Amino acid sequence: MEYEIFIFTNIKKKDFANVLYDIIRKIVKGKVELREYECYTIDIGCENFTLSVEIEDISNISLVNKEYNIKTNICVSLQVHYDDKVKSISPLLEILAKSMTIFKEEMLVLKNGAIVLLVRKNNKVIVNSNMDRKYLDMYQIGYSIDDEI
């Protein structure tokens, strides 16, 4: 499974990646690595998934912004290594929720490039009913549910 998080932030992409790395190290048990590949991505990986923060705009952020009427400037691609909710999906959802407490600007989360799981726009969070919301509740992130997002 693949996911993409489009987010707006005023900090540099390398600093953004370091914040994510710190979040991941606190949540994930086991080894977490941070690697920069040329000037294209900064990868943060562990046994169950890899996050790639795009340094170069590979995913065409401006097109995504136009299509979803949102303002973002960073794309994070997530590659899940196992389709095991406990090992892979659950930690990713906690990382997402924790990052939402730090980065409070607009955000879009897509599954497999087309299914909208979450949108944060105008200080409102809307989630698809298929998304596990346990960590949004745990981090006290208010949201509404709408399958038409």
Phi, psi and omega in degrees: 000145178236144178228155173227136174244121174255130186216152174255134174208153178268355181272160180295152183299322179293321177294320176302313179299322179293323176296314177300317179302315178298318178298313183297318180299328180281336185261319186272134174274137179106186186286133175234129182244147176240124181222139175255130180250105180050232178240028183258309182216158167244118183259138174239116187229153173216187184300325190258342180198165175229134173251135178239115176271120182286125172272315174266138183287089181277325188267006178060068183301322181297323177293318178297315179301317180293315183295323183256006178051057184221162179241105177228164178219002177225140174242133174242117176267138180238125176247116180272128183276335180229145176269044181251116186301318183290317184284320191245305188290314183301312177298323179297320179294324176292320177298317178300311181297316179297318180294331178291337176281341180263312180259107190256012181272192183296148184207147176222132177240122180245144173251130179052033173077354185218334183272117180280119177263327185204141173225132170241120183210138181053041179062021176240137178251127177238131181238153173285143183296342179280351182275135175291123187255009184305316183283332173298319177293317182299319180269011176055047176262114180291146181203163170237161183252132179205117181278358180261014181286000000 
